[in-house]
């Protein structure tokens, strides 16, 4: 892959580390502390999560998003179980089969409308419960923001949670971009997770200003009883945990998570507005957060990628994907639009 010298719209993973987060790492980088999370930085980060979600939660820190999703599911299902998810879901398409490998479960991808699945979509797969010839549905996994950049409304999540509860299933949320979703919806993190029936949340940090680190939040603490062993066994227990924990304390202090997400969302809206001035460039989905799916004319897309790298996705995912981050600037957006203008002359 040739890396363009220009600021790109490939992924919010490409962004820098937020200065406040880097400062928190530097503060943690002083003297010796007890390893493996038995330190004051980790306690303080846990307290920040409890302030957001309630005192009776359990929260664990891991290195990356694939681990957060896979180990969340590992805590909910066994190898003879199935997880219902959108066919576009990250766990289904972009984690190299990690859930199947590490959990042994089956993923059932459900055709998604605008990146989202509904209770009705899931219900049609529940008739096999009790039939020994089929992997047994035991969890529903949804992504917030969806892979197409759309948000689940709180009531949509509640209906899915009710379906899960009524059929002895669990509801997992891949919240790699939950900050962008909550910022878009103008609500708290709790309002679209715990309050509407989510059992386990993979809470994203890396896409919102962290150097590394994701959190797994259990709203039903009983589900977490064996998790410290699961995390260790799957090589996700950080010895110098404080350097992950300190980042989350910074992210959750004074709603830095919301400020970062609001800015990324605003830049995506600005970019979408700029693209709409071109008659032959079409947005494929509503832009709720910081992700845009778009079809570019074939005569400019290669030249555009030579300056701004971005992903060209499968047709069902909307052609090209553009992602804004907390450090995307209006100048970055204008430079992209100006380049299109030059290419179209």
XYZ file of C-alpha atoms in Angstrom:
345
model
C 0.000 0.000 0.000
C 1.379 3.414 -0.953
C 0.858 5.859 1.880
C -0.290 9.251 0.632
C 1.458 12.336 2.017
C -1.931 14.044 2.319
C -4.291 13.593 5.248
C -6.534 10.714 4.307
C -10.041 9.527 5.155
C -9.165 5.854 5.472
C -10.073 5.267 9.094
C -10.236 6.937 12.478
C -7.600 4.343 13.416
C -5.174 6.439 11.362
C -5.626 9.476 13.595
C -3.142 10.778 16.109
C -3.435 10.339 19.860
C -5.401 13.097 21.540
C -3.049 15.417 23.477
C -4.967 14.921 26.728
C -4.645 11.171 26.349
C -0.929 11.405 25.633
C -0.552 13.632 28.675
C -2.322 11.021 30.795
C 0.095 8.346 29.557
C 2.998 10.588 30.532
C 1.561 11.089 34.012
C 1.272 7.307 34.398
C 4.873 6.924 33.264
C 6.309 7.735 36.685
C 7.834 5.451 39.278
C 6.701 1.860 39.868
C 3.120 0.704 40.393
C 1.602 -2.729 40.932
C 1.179 -4.615 37.639
C -1.799 -6.308 35.987
C -4.333 -3.619 36.857
C -3.885 -3.566 40.623
C -3.060 0.129 40.565
C -4.689 3.478 41.248
C -4.907 4.445 37.564
C -7.032 1.385 36.815
C -9.241 1.991 39.851
C -9.785 5.585 38.751
C -10.653 4.506 35.207
C -13.107 1.935 36.559
C -14.694 4.668 38.675
C -15.094 6.793 35.529
C -16.971 3.957 33.852
C -19.138 3.499 36.944
C -19.997 7.187 36.862
C -21.253 6.694 33.298
C -23.028 3.349 33.687
C -23.666 2.599 37.370
C -21.751 1.355 40.393
C -22.644 -2.308 39.903
C -21.012 -2.810 36.504
C -17.819 -4.766 35.864
C -15.248 -3.338 33.427
C -12.120 -4.894 31.963
C -9.481 -3.387 29.675
C -7.977 -5.138 26.658
C -5.620 -4.134 23.871
C -7.833 -3.977 20.786
C -11.310 -4.169 19.302
C -11.118 -7.704 17.950
C -10.294 -8.919 21.444
C -13.072 -6.822 22.979
C -15.681 -8.290 20.660
C -14.394 -11.860 20.692
C -13.964 -12.079 24.447
C -17.318 -10.404 25.049
C -18.936 -13.155 23.016
C -16.732 -15.747 24.722
C -18.313 -14.717 28.016
C -21.825 -15.233 26.632
C -21.798 -18.307 24.407
C -20.357 -21.796 24.103
C -19.151 -23.671 21.041
C -22.569 -25.147 20.207
C -24.151 -21.695 20.214
C -24.798 -19.186 17.437
C -24.564 -15.403 17.431
C -27.009 -13.444 15.298
C -25.487 -10.343 13.725
C -25.736 -8.135 10.643
C -24.104 -9.605 7.561
C -22.106 -6.365 7.394
C -20.939 -6.610 11.039
C -17.274 -6.253 11.876
C -17.338 -9.523 13.854
C -18.685 -11.255 10.748
C -16.421 -9.751 8.096
C -13.349 -8.062 9.515
C -11.980 -10.099 12.388
C -10.398 -12.962 10.439
C -12.770 -15.508 11.953
C -11.605 -14.687 15.497
C -14.991 -15.366 17.146
C -15.288 -18.731 15.397
C -11.668 -19.619 16.182
C -11.480 -18.421 19.783
C -15.073 -19.126 20.864
C -15.933 -21.962 18.504
C -19.408 -20.569 17.954
C -21.258 -19.998 14.696
C -22.043 -16.505 13.427
C -25.289 -16.127 11.515
C -25.132 -13.050 9.307
C -28.540 -11.476 8.762
C -29.127 -9.245 5.716
C -29.038 -5.730 7.134
C -31.037 -2.696 6.089
C -28.809 0.383 6.297
C -26.379 -1.630 8.374
C -28.900 -2.521 11.080
C -30.861 -5.615 12.020
C -34.276 -5.650 13.660
C -36.001 -7.873 16.179
C -38.133 -9.218 13.331
C -34.987 -10.151 11.398
C -33.670 -12.065 14.398
C -36.944 -13.706 15.334
C -37.045 -15.676 12.084
C -33.877 -17.501 13.201
C -35.212 -18.593 16.584
C -37.366 -21.488 15.395
C -34.306 -23.775 15.547
C -33.937 -23.346 19.303
C -34.056 -26.793 20.877
C -33.245 -28.621 17.630
C -30.007 -30.540 18.181
C -29.075 -30.412 14.487
C -28.477 -26.660 14.560
C -26.151 -24.330 16.398
C -28.332 -22.755 19.049
C -28.899 -18.979 18.960
C -27.653 -17.601 22.259
C -26.677 -13.991 21.564
C -27.470 -11.063 19.295
C -24.609 -8.722 18.418
C -25.249 -5.233 17.064
C -22.808 -2.517 16.032
C -23.219 1.107 17.153
C -22.446 3.054 14.896
C -23.256 0.405 12.316
C -20.652 -0.487 9.724
C -22.543 1.782 7.327
C -22.383 4.720 9.719
C -26.014 4.642 10.825
C -27.242 4.714 14.419
C -29.576 2.435 16.300
C -32.194 4.477 18.098
C -32.649 3.624 21.772
C -36.062 2.088 21.157
C -34.717 -0.150 18.395
C -32.151 -1.527 20.833
C -34.785 -2.005 23.525
C -36.935 -4.105 21.202
C -33.936 -6.291 20.344
C -33.100 -6.643 24.041
C -36.672 -7.657 24.852
C -36.580 -10.303 22.126
C -33.289 -11.604 23.485
C -34.536 -11.691 27.066
C -37.774 -13.423 26.150
C -35.867 -16.172 24.341
C -33.018 -16.675 26.824
C -30.495 -14.850 24.617
C -28.008 -12.115 25.431
C -27.491 -8.790 23.670
C -23.933 -7.689 22.884
C -23.023 -4.308 21.446
C -19.894 -3.685 19.413
C -19.368 -0.087 20.466
C -16.175 0.663 18.572
C -17.794 4.002 17.667
C -20.376 4.257 20.432
C -19.094 7.755 21.232
C -20.009 8.899 17.722
C -23.444 7.321 18.072
C -24.189 8.940 21.443
C -22.920 12.295 20.169
C -25.129 12.006 17.093
C -28.193 11.034 19.127
C -27.497 13.687 21.766
C -27.760 11.210 24.622
C -25.664 9.628 27.346
C -23.681 6.451 26.800
C -25.929 4.692 29.280
C -29.132 5.654 27.429
C -28.247 3.460 24.439
C -26.683 0.587 26.369
C -27.608 -0.365 29.902
C -30.906 1.496 30.034
C -32.220 -0.330 26.971
C -31.124 -3.840 27.892
C -27.605 -4.393 26.516
C -25.834 -7.128 28.498
C -22.224 -6.597 27.403
C -20.621 -3.646 25.650
C -17.344 -3.486 23.754
C -16.435 0.137 24.409
C -14.199 1.700 21.775
C -11.253 3.897 22.610
C -8.758 3.624 19.777
C -11.084 5.185 17.194
C -11.741 8.156 19.466
C -8.316 9.428 20.433
C -6.600 6.644 22.371
C -3.211 5.176 21.540
C -4.523 1.680 22.184
C -7.092 0.073 24.401
C -10.726 -1.000 24.469
C -12.976 -1.760 27.417
C -15.471 -4.554 28.006
C -18.359 -3.440 30.184
C -20.674 -5.987 31.805
C -24.031 -4.586 32.887
C -24.894 -7.964 34.381
C -21.924 -8.511 36.679
C -22.720 -12.234 37.006
C -21.671 -12.656 33.403
C -18.205 -11.397 34.293
C -17.422 -13.847 37.094
C -14.966 -15.882 35.003
C -13.802 -13.056 32.764
C -10.495 -12.340 34.465
C -9.482 -15.903 33.616
C -10.808 -15.626 30.064
C -8.860 -12.406 29.515
C -5.621 -13.945 30.804
C -6.073 -17.159 28.844
C -6.587 -15.174 25.647
C -3.430 -13.085 26.168
C -5.216 -9.769 26.775
C -4.135 -9.084 30.363
C -1.751 -6.134 30.153
C 1.058 -6.249 32.701
C 1.476 -2.462 32.567
C -2.264 -1.945 32.664
C -1.966 1.616 33.917
C -1.004 2.862 30.466
C -4.348 1.661 29.064
C -6.370 2.676 32.113
C -4.974 6.210 32.252
C -6.119 6.776 28.688
C -9.695 5.871 29.540
C -9.724 8.134 32.564
C -8.703 11.004 30.268
C -11.315 10.043 27.671
C -14.138 9.898 30.213
C -13.149 13.064 32.109
C -15.221 16.144 31.232
C -16.776 14.147 28.356
C -13.697 14.306 26.165
C -15.200 11.292 24.390
C -18.194 13.415 23.344
C -16.103 16.409 22.268
C -13.930 14.189 20.071
C -16.916 12.426 18.577
C -18.888 15.606 17.953
C -15.955 17.045 16.020
C -15.483 13.893 13.928
C -19.216 13.805 13.182
C -19.200 17.491 12.229
C -16.333 16.944 9.799
C -18.224 14.033 8.218
C -21.279 16.237 7.742
C -19.092 18.931 6.199
C -17.542 16.389 3.851
C -20.944 14.962 2.902
C -22.246 18.449 2.105
C -19.227 19.059 -0.093
C -19.723 15.809 -1.983
C -23.385 16.532 -2.625
C -22.495 19.461 -4.872
C -21.395 16.935 -7.519
C -24.292 15.401 -9.451
C -22.426 12.170 -10.208
C -21.281 11.495 -6.633
C -23.915 9.721 -4.597
C -24.128 9.133 -0.868
C -25.290 5.585 -0.240
C -26.539 5.916 3.331
C -27.592 8.506 5.851
C -24.564 10.087 7.539
C -25.294 9.823 11.262
C -21.768 9.789 12.614
C -18.260 9.996 11.223
C -18.567 7.451 8.380
C -19.624 8.179 4.802
C -20.357 5.548 2.165
C -20.273 6.964 -1.330
C -20.071 6.012 -4.990
C -17.487 7.968 -6.968
C -17.403 8.063 -10.771
C -14.962 5.482 -12.105
C -12.988 8.116 -14.022
C -11.766 9.913 -10.879
C -11.593 7.316 -8.146
C -8.106 6.014 -8.977
C -6.609 9.491 -9.272
C -8.349 10.531 -6.055
C -6.878 7.555 -4.223
C -3.401 8.480 -5.348
C -3.600 11.549 -3.142
C -6.073 10.485 -0.466
C -6.073 6.828 0.434
C -9.490 5.448 1.380
C -11.137 2.066 1.243
C -13.110 0.918 -1.770
C -15.582 -1.542 -0.320
C -17.924 -4.209 -1.637
C -20.890 -2.853 -3.614
C -23.324 -3.695 -0.792
C -21.261 -1.500 1.546
C -21.605 1.534 -0.671
C -18.553 1.598 -2.950
C -16.025 3.820 -1.170
C -15.840 4.508 2.552
C -14.623 7.792 4.029
C -14.040 8.234 7.749
C -13.386 11.429 9.717
C -11.595 11.563 13.059
C -11.267 13.858 16.059
C -8.259 15.493 14.384
C -9.764 15.914 10.908
C -9.826 19.614 10.024
C -12.053 21.727 7.766
C -8.940 22.268 5.649
C -8.598 18.503 5.168
C -12.188 18.371 3.956
C -11.805 21.354 1.649
C -8.594 19.930 0.200
C -10.464 16.731 -0.661
C -13.320 18.631 -2.324
C -10.915 20.908 -4.194
C -9.051 17.864 -5.514
C -12.303 16.435 -6.887
C -12.991 19.727 -8.604
C -9.583 19.649 -10.251
C -9.986 16.046 -11.373
C -13.382 16.764 -12.917
C -12.170 19.660 -15.070
